[in-house]
Amino acid sequence: MLFGENRSDMREVFFSAWEKFHRGDHLEPAEQLVVDVLHRHPEYHRVVGDRDKADKDWTPEMGETNPFLHMGMHIALAEQVGMDRPAGIRQAYEKLAAGMGETHAAEHEMMECLGRTLWDAQQAGGQPDEAGYLECLQRLAQEKGGRVDD
């Protein structure tokens, strides 16, 4: 498991990768992915730069996005697209990114589908519905996407 089994372990992956990057140490592929996501989110540099301030909960009621959840969703999407699992996600991603003209913005759109799918699974006490997730992504790509040649 890339991120561990509890909140502290999951967050440690971000702290460690960021520290290694700043020291100029060799990064493993998973650490490089974390650093790449952090580069696209400079607003979270202060969070991963101070472990003490990062040991808190971020709730919608506070009006803040949980940076670790947000970055984790970017990483999950990168892994899903890289493996094309569920089958068809890569094509939906490419179509959406082409239509939006920017991969990062496309990922933010896709997070809505991912978040809804995870929420529904949690509420039902079951596994995420991959078919429903892919349908959501394909609808999104159809609505906001461009042309992708097969």
Short mmCIF file of N, CA and C in Angstrom, two decimals:
data_model
loop_
_atom_site.label_atom_id
_atom_site.label_comp_id
_atom_site.label_asym_id
_atom_site.label_seq_id
_atom_site.Cartn_x
_atom_site.Cartn_y
_atom_site.Cartn_z
N MET A 1 0.85 -1.19 0.00
CA MET A 1 0.00 0.00 0.00
C MET A 1 0.89 1.24 0.00
N LEU A 2 0.69 2.11 -0.97
CA LEU A 2 1.52 3.30 -1.14
C LEU A 2 1.46 4.23 0.05
N PHE A 3 0.30 4.44 0.60
CA PHE A 3 0.14 5.49 1.59
C PHE A 3 0.01 5.03 3.03
N GLY A 4 -0.01 3.78 3.32
CA GLY A 4 -0.12 3.34 4.70
C GLY A 4 -1.56 3.12 5.12
N GLU A 5 -1.72 2.87 6.40
CA GLU A 5 -3.03 2.49 6.88
C GLU A 5 -3.71 3.52 7.77
N ASN A 6 -3.00 4.57 8.11
CA ASN A 6 -3.64 5.60 8.94
C ASN A 6 -3.24 6.98 8.44
N ARG A 7 -3.89 7.97 9.00
CA ARG A 7 -3.68 9.34 8.54
C ARG A 7 -2.23 9.78 8.64
N SER A 8 -1.59 9.47 9.74
CA SER A 8 -0.19 9.87 9.93
C SER A 8 0.73 9.24 8.90
N ASP A 9 0.53 7.95 8.63
CA ASP A 9 1.35 7.27 7.63
C ASP A 9 1.13 7.86 6.25
N MET A 10 -0.13 8.15 5.92
CA MET A 10 -0.44 8.71 4.61
C MET A 10 0.22 10.08 4.44
N ARG A 11 0.12 10.89 5.45
CA ARG A 11 0.71 12.23 5.36
C ARG A 11 2.22 12.18 5.34
N GLU A 12 2.80 11.21 6.00
CA GLU A 12 4.25 11.06 6.03
C GLU A 12 4.83 10.88 4.63
N VAL A 13 4.10 10.23 3.76
CA VAL A 13 4.55 10.05 2.38
C VAL A 13 4.77 11.41 1.72
N PHE A 14 3.87 12.35 1.95
CA PHE A 14 3.99 13.69 1.36
C PHE A 14 5.16 14.45 1.99
N PHE A 15 5.25 14.42 3.32
CA PHE A 15 6.35 15.12 4.00
C PHE A 15 7.70 14.58 3.54
N SER A 16 7.83 13.28 3.54
CA SER A 16 9.11 12.65 3.20
C SER A 16 9.52 12.94 1.75
N ALA A 17 8.59 12.82 0.83
CA ALA A 17 8.91 13.08 -0.58
C ALA A 17 9.33 14.53 -0.77
N TRP A 18 8.63 15.45 -0.12
CA TRP A 18 8.94 16.88 -0.26
C TRP A 18 10.32 17.19 0.33
N GLU A 19 10.61 16.60 1.48
CA GLU A 19 11.91 16.81 2.10
C GLU A 19 13.04 16.24 1.24
N LYS A 20 12.84 15.03 0.71
CA LYS A 20 13.84 14.42 -0.16
C LYS A 20 14.07 15.28 -1.40
N PHE A 21 13.00 15.79 -1.97
CA PHE A 21 13.13 16.65 -3.14
C PHE A 21 13.98 17.87 -2.83
N HIS A 22 13.72 18.51 -1.69
CA HIS A 22 14.47 19.72 -1.33
C HIS A 22 15.92 19.44 -0.96
N ARG A 23 16.21 18.24 -0.50
CA ARG A 23 17.61 17.87 -0.23
C ARG A 23 18.33 17.46 -1.50
N GLY A 24 17.58 17.20 -2.57
CA GLY A 24 18.18 16.74 -3.81
C GLY A 24 18.43 15.25 -3.84
N ASP A 25 17.78 14.53 -2.92
CA ASP A 25 17.92 13.08 -2.87
C ASP A 25 17.19 12.42 -4.04
N HIS A 26 17.61 11.22 -4.36
CA HIS A 26 16.94 10.43 -5.39
C HIS A 26 15.50 10.13 -4.94
N LEU A 27 14.55 10.31 -5.86
CA LEU A 27 13.15 10.03 -5.57
C LEU A 27 12.72 8.75 -6.27
N GLU A 28 12.03 7.91 -5.53
CA GLU A 28 11.40 6.73 -6.13
C GLU A 28 10.25 7.21 -7.00
N PRO A 29 9.77 6.40 -7.94
CA PRO A 29 8.68 6.84 -8.82
C PRO A 29 7.44 7.35 -8.07
N ALA A 30 7.05 6.67 -7.01
CA ALA A 30 5.88 7.13 -6.25
C ALA A 30 6.15 8.48 -5.59
N GLU A 31 7.37 8.68 -5.10
CA GLU A 31 7.73 9.97 -4.50
C GLU A 31 7.76 11.06 -5.56
N GLN A 32 8.24 10.74 -6.75
CA GLN A 32 8.26 11.72 -7.84
C GLN A 32 6.84 12.14 -8.21
N LEU A 33 5.92 11.20 -8.18
CA LEU A 33 4.52 11.52 -8.47
C LEU A 33 3.98 12.49 -7.42
N VAL A 34 4.30 12.26 -6.16
CA VAL A 34 3.88 13.16 -5.08
C VAL A 34 4.44 14.56 -5.31
N VAL A 35 5.72 14.63 -5.62
CA VAL A 35 6.38 15.92 -5.85
C VAL A 35 5.78 16.63 -7.07
N ASP A 36 5.49 15.86 -8.12
CA ASP A 36 4.86 16.46 -9.31
C ASP A 36 3.52 17.09 -8.96
N VAL A 37 2.73 16.39 -8.15
CA VAL A 37 1.43 16.93 -7.73
C VAL A 37 1.65 18.18 -6.88
N LEU A 38 2.62 18.15 -6.00
CA LEU A 38 2.91 19.32 -5.16
C LEU A 38 3.35 20.52 -6.00
N HIS A 39 4.09 20.28 -7.06
CA HIS A 39 4.51 21.39 -7.93
C HIS A 39 3.30 22.07 -8.58
N ARG A 40 2.25 21.30 -8.81
CA ARG A 40 1.04 21.89 -9.41
C ARG A 40 0.15 22.54 -8.36
N HIS A 41 0.53 22.40 -7.09
CA HIS A 41 -0.25 22.99 -6.00
C HIS A 41 0.65 23.75 -5.02
N PRO A 42 1.17 24.90 -5.43
CA PRO A 42 2.04 25.66 -4.53
C PRO A 42 1.33 26.10 -3.25
N GLU A 43 0.02 26.19 -3.29
CA GLU A 43 -0.72 26.57 -2.08
C GLU A 43 -0.58 25.54 -0.96
N TYR A 44 -0.11 24.34 -1.28
CA TYR A 44 0.05 23.30 -0.26
C TYR A 44 1.49 23.16 0.21
N HIS A 45 2.40 23.94 -0.34
CA HIS A 45 3.81 23.84 0.07
C HIS A 45 3.97 24.15 1.56
N ARG A 46 3.23 25.12 2.06
CA ARG A 46 3.34 25.46 3.49
C ARG A 46 2.85 24.31 4.36
N VAL A 47 1.89 23.55 3.87
CA VAL A 47 1.34 22.43 4.64
C VAL A 47 2.37 21.32 4.76
N VAL A 48 2.98 20.92 3.64
CA VAL A 48 3.94 19.82 3.70
C VAL A 48 5.30 20.28 4.23
N GLY A 49 5.46 21.58 4.34
CA GLY A 49 6.71 22.12 4.89
C GLY A 49 6.71 22.25 6.40
N ASP A 50 5.59 22.00 7.05
CA ASP A 50 5.50 22.14 8.50
C ASP A 50 4.60 21.04 9.06
N ARG A 51 5.23 19.97 9.50
CA ARG A 51 4.48 18.81 10.01
C ARG A 51 3.55 19.18 11.16
N ASP A 52 3.96 20.07 12.02
CA ASP A 52 3.15 20.42 13.19
C ASP A 52 1.84 21.09 12.79
N LYS A 53 1.91 21.99 11.83
CA LYS A 53 0.70 22.68 11.39
C LYS A 53 -0.21 21.78 10.56
N ALA A 54 0.35 20.70 10.02
CA ALA A 54 -0.43 19.82 9.15
C ALA A 54 -1.18 18.75 9.93
N ASP A 55 -0.94 18.66 11.22
CA ASP A 55 -1.62 17.64 12.03
C ASP A 55 -2.97 18.16 12.49
N LYS A 56 -3.88 18.28 11.54
CA LYS A 56 -5.21 18.77 11.85
C LYS A 56 -6.20 18.18 10.87
N ASP A 57 -7.46 18.40 11.15
CA ASP A 57 -8.52 17.98 10.25
C ASP A 57 -8.91 19.16 9.38
N TRP A 58 -9.21 18.89 8.14
CA TRP A 58 -9.77 19.90 7.25
C TRP A 58 -11.18 19.44 6.94
N THR A 59 -12.13 20.28 7.26
CA THR A 59 -13.52 19.91 7.03
C THR A 59 -14.18 20.97 6.14
N PRO A 60 -15.22 20.58 5.42
CA PRO A 60 -15.94 21.56 4.59
C PRO A 60 -16.47 22.72 5.42
N GLU A 61 -16.82 22.44 6.67
CA GLU A 61 -17.33 23.50 7.54
C GLU A 61 -16.28 24.58 7.82
N MET A 62 -15.01 24.20 7.72
CA MET A 62 -13.92 25.15 7.93
C MET A 62 -13.66 25.99 6.68
N GLY A 63 -14.27 25.59 5.57
CA GLY A 63 -14.09 26.32 4.32
C GLY A 63 -12.77 26.05 3.64
N GLU A 64 -12.10 24.96 4.02
CA GLU A 64 -10.82 24.61 3.41
C GLU A 64 -10.90 23.21 2.82
N THR A 65 -10.20 23.02 1.73
CA THR A 65 -10.05 21.70 1.15
C THR A 65 -8.95 20.96 1.90
N ASN A 66 -9.16 19.69 2.16
CA ASN A 66 -8.12 18.87 2.78
C ASN A 66 -7.02 18.68 1.73
N PRO A 67 -5.85 19.27 1.94
CA PRO A 67 -4.80 19.19 0.92
C PRO A 67 -4.33 17.76 0.67
N PHE A 68 -4.30 16.94 1.69
CA PHE A 68 -3.83 15.57 1.52
C PHE A 68 -4.85 14.74 0.73
N LEU A 69 -6.11 14.96 0.99
CA LEU A 69 -7.15 14.29 0.20
C LEU A 69 -7.09 14.76 -1.24
N HIS A 70 -6.97 16.06 -1.43
CA HIS A 70 -6.93 16.62 -2.79
C HIS A 70 -5.75 16.05 -3.58
N MET A 71 -4.57 16.10 -2.98
CA MET A 71 -3.38 15.58 -3.67
C MET A 71 -3.48 14.08 -3.87
N GLY A 72 -4.04 13.38 -2.89
CA GLY A 72 -4.22 11.94 -3.02
C GLY A 72 -5.14 11.58 -4.17
N MET A 73 -6.15 12.41 -4.41
CA MET A 73 -7.05 12.17 -5.53
C MET A 73 -6.32 12.38 -6.86
N HIS A 74 -5.46 13.39 -6.93
CA HIS A 74 -4.65 13.57 -8.14
C HIS A 74 -3.80 12.32 -8.39
N ILE A 75 -3.20 11.80 -7.35
CA ILE A 75 -2.35 10.62 -7.47
C ILE A 75 -3.17 9.40 -7.88
N ALA A 76 -4.35 9.23 -7.28
CA ALA A 76 -5.21 8.12 -7.65
C ALA A 76 -5.59 8.19 -9.13
N LEU A 77 -5.93 9.39 -9.59
CA LEU A 77 -6.29 9.55 -11.00
C LEU A 77 -5.09 9.24 -11.91
N ALA A 78 -3.91 9.70 -11.54
CA ALA A 78 -2.73 9.42 -12.35
C ALA A 78 -2.49 7.91 -12.45
N GLU A 79 -2.66 7.21 -11.35
CA GLU A 79 -2.47 5.76 -11.37
C GLU A 79 -3.55 5.08 -12.19
N GLN A 80 -4.79 5.52 -12.06
CA GLN A 80 -5.89 4.92 -12.81
C GLN A 80 -5.69 5.14 -14.31
N VAL A 81 -5.35 6.36 -14.69
CA VAL A 81 -5.14 6.66 -16.11
C VAL A 81 -3.94 5.87 -16.63
N GLY A 82 -2.88 5.80 -15.84
CA GLY A 82 -1.69 5.06 -16.25
C GLY A 82 -1.96 3.58 -16.50
N MET A 83 -2.84 3.00 -15.70
CA MET A 83 -3.18 1.58 -15.86
C MET A 83 -4.41 1.37 -16.74
N ASP A 84 -5.08 2.46 -17.08
CA ASP A 84 -6.37 2.42 -17.79
C ASP A 84 -7.35 1.50 -17.05
N ARG A 85 -7.47 1.77 -15.74
CA ARG A 85 -8.41 1.02 -14.92
C ARG A 85 -9.24 1.98 -14.11
N PRO A 86 -10.53 1.99 -14.26
CA PRO A 86 -11.29 1.07 -15.09
C PRO A 86 -11.01 1.32 -16.57
N ALA A 87 -11.11 0.23 -17.34
CA ALA A 87 -10.84 0.31 -18.77
C ALA A 87 -11.70 1.40 -19.40
N GLY A 88 -11.05 2.33 -20.09
CA GLY A 88 -11.74 3.44 -20.72
C GLY A 88 -11.48 4.77 -20.05
N ILE A 89 -10.89 4.75 -18.85
CA ILE A 89 -10.63 6.01 -18.14
C ILE A 89 -9.59 6.85 -18.88
N ARG A 90 -8.61 6.20 -19.47
CA ARG A 90 -7.57 6.95 -20.19
C ARG A 90 -8.18 7.74 -21.34
N GLN A 91 -9.06 7.12 -22.10
CA GLN A 91 -9.69 7.80 -23.23
C GLN A 91 -10.56 8.96 -22.73
N ALA A 92 -11.31 8.74 -21.66
CA ALA A 92 -12.14 9.81 -21.11
C ALA A 92 -11.26 10.97 -20.64
N TYR A 93 -10.15 10.66 -19.99
CA TYR A 93 -9.22 11.68 -19.51
C TYR A 93 -8.64 12.48 -20.69
N GLU A 94 -8.19 11.77 -21.71
CA GLU A 94 -7.59 12.45 -22.86
C GLU A 94 -8.61 13.35 -23.57
N LYS A 95 -9.82 12.87 -23.68
CA LYS A 95 -10.87 13.66 -24.33
C LYS A 95 -11.19 14.90 -23.50
N LEU A 96 -11.32 14.73 -22.21
CA LEU A 96 -11.62 15.85 -21.32
C LEU A 96 -10.48 16.86 -21.32
N ALA A 97 -9.25 16.38 -21.20
CA ALA A 97 -8.08 17.28 -21.19
C ALA A 97 -7.96 18.03 -22.50
N ALA A 98 -8.25 17.36 -23.62
CA ALA A 98 -8.18 18.03 -24.93
C ALA A 98 -9.23 19.13 -25.01
N GLY A 99 -10.42 18.84 -24.53
CA GLY A 99 -11.50 19.83 -24.57
C GLY A 99 -11.27 21.01 -23.66
N MET A 100 -10.63 20.75 -22.52
CA MET A 100 -10.39 21.82 -21.56
C MET A 100 -9.07 22.52 -21.83
N GLY A 101 -8.20 21.88 -22.62
CA GLY A 101 -6.92 22.48 -22.95
C GLY A 101 -5.90 22.41 -21.84
N GLU A 102 -6.19 21.61 -20.80
CA GLU A 102 -5.28 21.58 -19.65
C GLU A 102 -5.56 20.35 -18.81
N THR A 103 -4.53 19.55 -18.55
CA THR A 103 -4.73 18.29 -17.81
C THR A 103 -5.09 18.52 -16.34
N HIS A 104 -4.50 19.52 -15.72
CA HIS A 104 -4.77 19.75 -14.31
C HIS A 104 -6.24 20.09 -14.07
N ALA A 105 -6.78 20.95 -14.90
CA ALA A 105 -8.19 21.31 -14.79
C ALA A 105 -9.07 20.10 -15.06
N ALA A 106 -8.67 19.27 -16.01
CA ALA A 106 -9.44 18.05 -16.30
C ALA A 106 -9.46 17.13 -15.09
N GLU A 107 -8.33 17.01 -14.42
CA GLU A 107 -8.27 16.17 -13.22
C GLU A 107 -9.20 16.71 -12.14
N HIS A 108 -9.26 18.01 -11.99
CA HIS A 108 -10.16 18.59 -10.99
C HIS A 108 -11.62 18.25 -11.32
N GLU A 109 -11.96 18.27 -12.59
CA GLU A 109 -13.32 17.88 -12.99
C GLU A 109 -13.56 16.40 -12.68
N MET A 110 -12.57 15.57 -12.98
CA MET A 110 -12.70 14.13 -12.75
C MET A 110 -12.81 13.79 -11.27
N MET A 111 -12.24 14.63 -10.43
CA MET A 111 -12.32 14.40 -8.99
C MET A 111 -13.74 14.41 -8.47
N GLU A 112 -14.60 15.14 -9.15
CA GLU A 112 -16.00 15.15 -8.75
C GLU A 112 -16.59 13.75 -8.88
N CYS A 113 -16.31 13.08 -9.98
CA CYS A 113 -16.80 11.72 -10.18
C CYS A 113 -16.15 10.76 -9.18
N LEU A 114 -14.85 10.90 -9.00
CA LEU A 114 -14.14 10.02 -8.06
C LEU A 114 -14.66 10.22 -6.65
N GLY A 115 -14.79 11.46 -6.23
CA GLY A 115 -15.29 11.75 -4.88
C GLY A 115 -16.69 11.20 -4.66
N ARG A 116 -17.56 11.38 -5.64
CA ARG A 116 -18.94 10.87 -5.53
C ARG A 116 -18.94 9.35 -5.43
N THR A 117 -18.12 8.71 -6.26
CA THR A 117 -18.05 7.24 -6.26
C THR A 117 -17.56 6.72 -4.91
N LEU A 118 -16.53 7.35 -4.37
CA LEU A 118 -16.00 6.93 -3.07
C LEU A 118 -17.01 7.19 -1.95
N TRP A 119 -17.68 8.33 -2.02
CA TRP A 119 -18.68 8.67 -1.02
C TRP A 119 -19.83 7.64 -1.03
N ASP A 120 -20.31 7.34 -2.22
CA ASP A 120 -21.40 6.37 -2.36
C ASP A 120 -20.99 5.00 -1.82
N ALA A 121 -19.77 4.57 -2.11
CA ALA A 121 -19.28 3.28 -1.61
C ALA A 121 -19.19 3.28 -0.09
N GLN A 122 -18.71 4.38 0.45
CA GLN A 122 -18.59 4.49 1.91
C GLN A 122 -19.97 4.44 2.56
N GLN A 123 -20.91 5.16 1.99
CA GLN A 123 -22.26 5.18 2.55
C GLN A 123 -22.93 3.82 2.47
N ALA A 124 -22.65 3.08 1.39
CA ALA A 124 -23.26 1.76 1.20
C ALA A 124 -22.48 0.66 1.93
N GLY A 125 -21.28 1.00 2.40
CA GLY A 125 -20.45 0.00 3.06
C GLY A 125 -19.93 -1.06 2.11
N GLY A 126 -19.71 -0.67 0.86
CA GLY A 126 -19.24 -1.63 -0.15
C GLY A 126 -18.10 -1.09 -0.96
N GLN A 127 -17.85 -1.76 -2.06
CA GLN A 127 -16.78 -1.38 -2.98
C GLN A 127 -17.27 -0.29 -3.93
N PRO A 128 -16.36 0.54 -4.42
CA PRO A 128 -16.75 1.55 -5.41
C PRO A 128 -17.32 0.89 -6.68
N ASP A 129 -18.30 1.54 -7.24
CA ASP A 129 -18.95 1.08 -8.47
C ASP A 129 -18.12 1.57 -9.66
N GLU A 130 -17.24 0.71 -10.18
CA GLU A 130 -16.36 1.10 -11.28
C GLU A 130 -17.14 1.47 -12.53
N ALA A 131 -18.19 0.72 -12.81
CA ALA A 131 -18.99 1.00 -14.02
C ALA A 131 -19.66 2.36 -13.89
N GLY A 132 -20.22 2.66 -12.74
CA GLY A 132 -20.85 3.96 -12.52
C GLY A 132 -19.84 5.09 -12.56
N TYR A 133 -18.67 4.84 -12.02
CA TYR A 133 -17.58 5.82 -12.04
C TYR A 133 -17.18 6.13 -13.47
N LEU A 134 -16.98 5.09 -14.27
CA LEU A 134 -16.59 5.28 -15.66
C LEU A 134 -17.70 6.01 -16.44
N GLU A 135 -18.94 5.67 -16.17
CA GLU A 135 -20.06 6.36 -16.84
C GLU A 135 -20.04 7.85 -16.51
N CYS A 136 -19.78 8.19 -15.26
CA CYS A 136 -19.70 9.58 -14.85
C CYS A 136 -18.58 10.29 -15.61
N LEU A 137 -17.42 9.65 -15.70
CA LEU A 137 -16.28 10.24 -16.41
C LEU A 137 -16.56 10.39 -17.90
N GLN A 138 -17.21 9.41 -18.48
CA GLN A 138 -17.53 9.49 -19.91
C GLN A 138 -18.55 10.59 -20.19
N ARG A 139 -19.52 10.76 -19.31
CA ARG A 139 -20.48 11.87 -19.46
C ARG A 139 -19.75 13.20 -19.39
N LEU A 140 -18.87 13.32 -18.43
CA LEU A 140 -18.08 14.53 -18.27
C LEU A 140 -17.25 14.82 -19.52
N ALA A 141 -16.59 13.78 -20.03
CA ALA A 141 -15.77 13.94 -21.24
C ALA A 141 -16.64 14.35 -22.43
N GLN A 142 -17.83 13.79 -22.49
CA GLN A 142 -18.74 14.12 -23.59
C GLN A 142 -19.17 15.58 -23.50
N GLU A 143 -19.48 16.03 -22.28
CA GLU A 143 -19.96 17.40 -22.08
C GLU A 143 -18.88 18.46 -22.28
N LYS A 144 -17.68 18.17 -21.77
CA LYS A 144 -16.63 19.20 -21.75
C LYS A 144 -15.41 18.85 -22.58
N GLY A 145 -15.43 17.67 -23.17
CA GLY A 145 -14.24 17.19 -23.84
C GLY A 145 -14.14 17.58 -25.29
N GLY A 146 -13.01 17.27 -25.83
CA GLY A 146 -12.75 17.51 -27.24
C GLY A 146 -12.70 16.20 -27.98
N ARG A 147 -12.11 16.21 -29.14
CA ARG A 147 -12.02 15.01 -29.99
C ARG A 147 -10.72 14.27 -29.69
N VAL A 148 -10.86 12.97 -29.47
CA VAL A 148 -9.69 12.12 -29.31
C VAL A 148 -9.80 11.00 -30.34
N ASP A 149 -8.79 10.88 -31.17
CA ASP A 149 -8.80 9.82 -32.18
C ASP A 149 -8.50 8.50 -31.52
N ASP A 150 -9.27 7.47 -31.90
CA ASP A 150 -9.05 6.12 -31.34
C ASP A 150 -7.93 5.43 -32.08
#
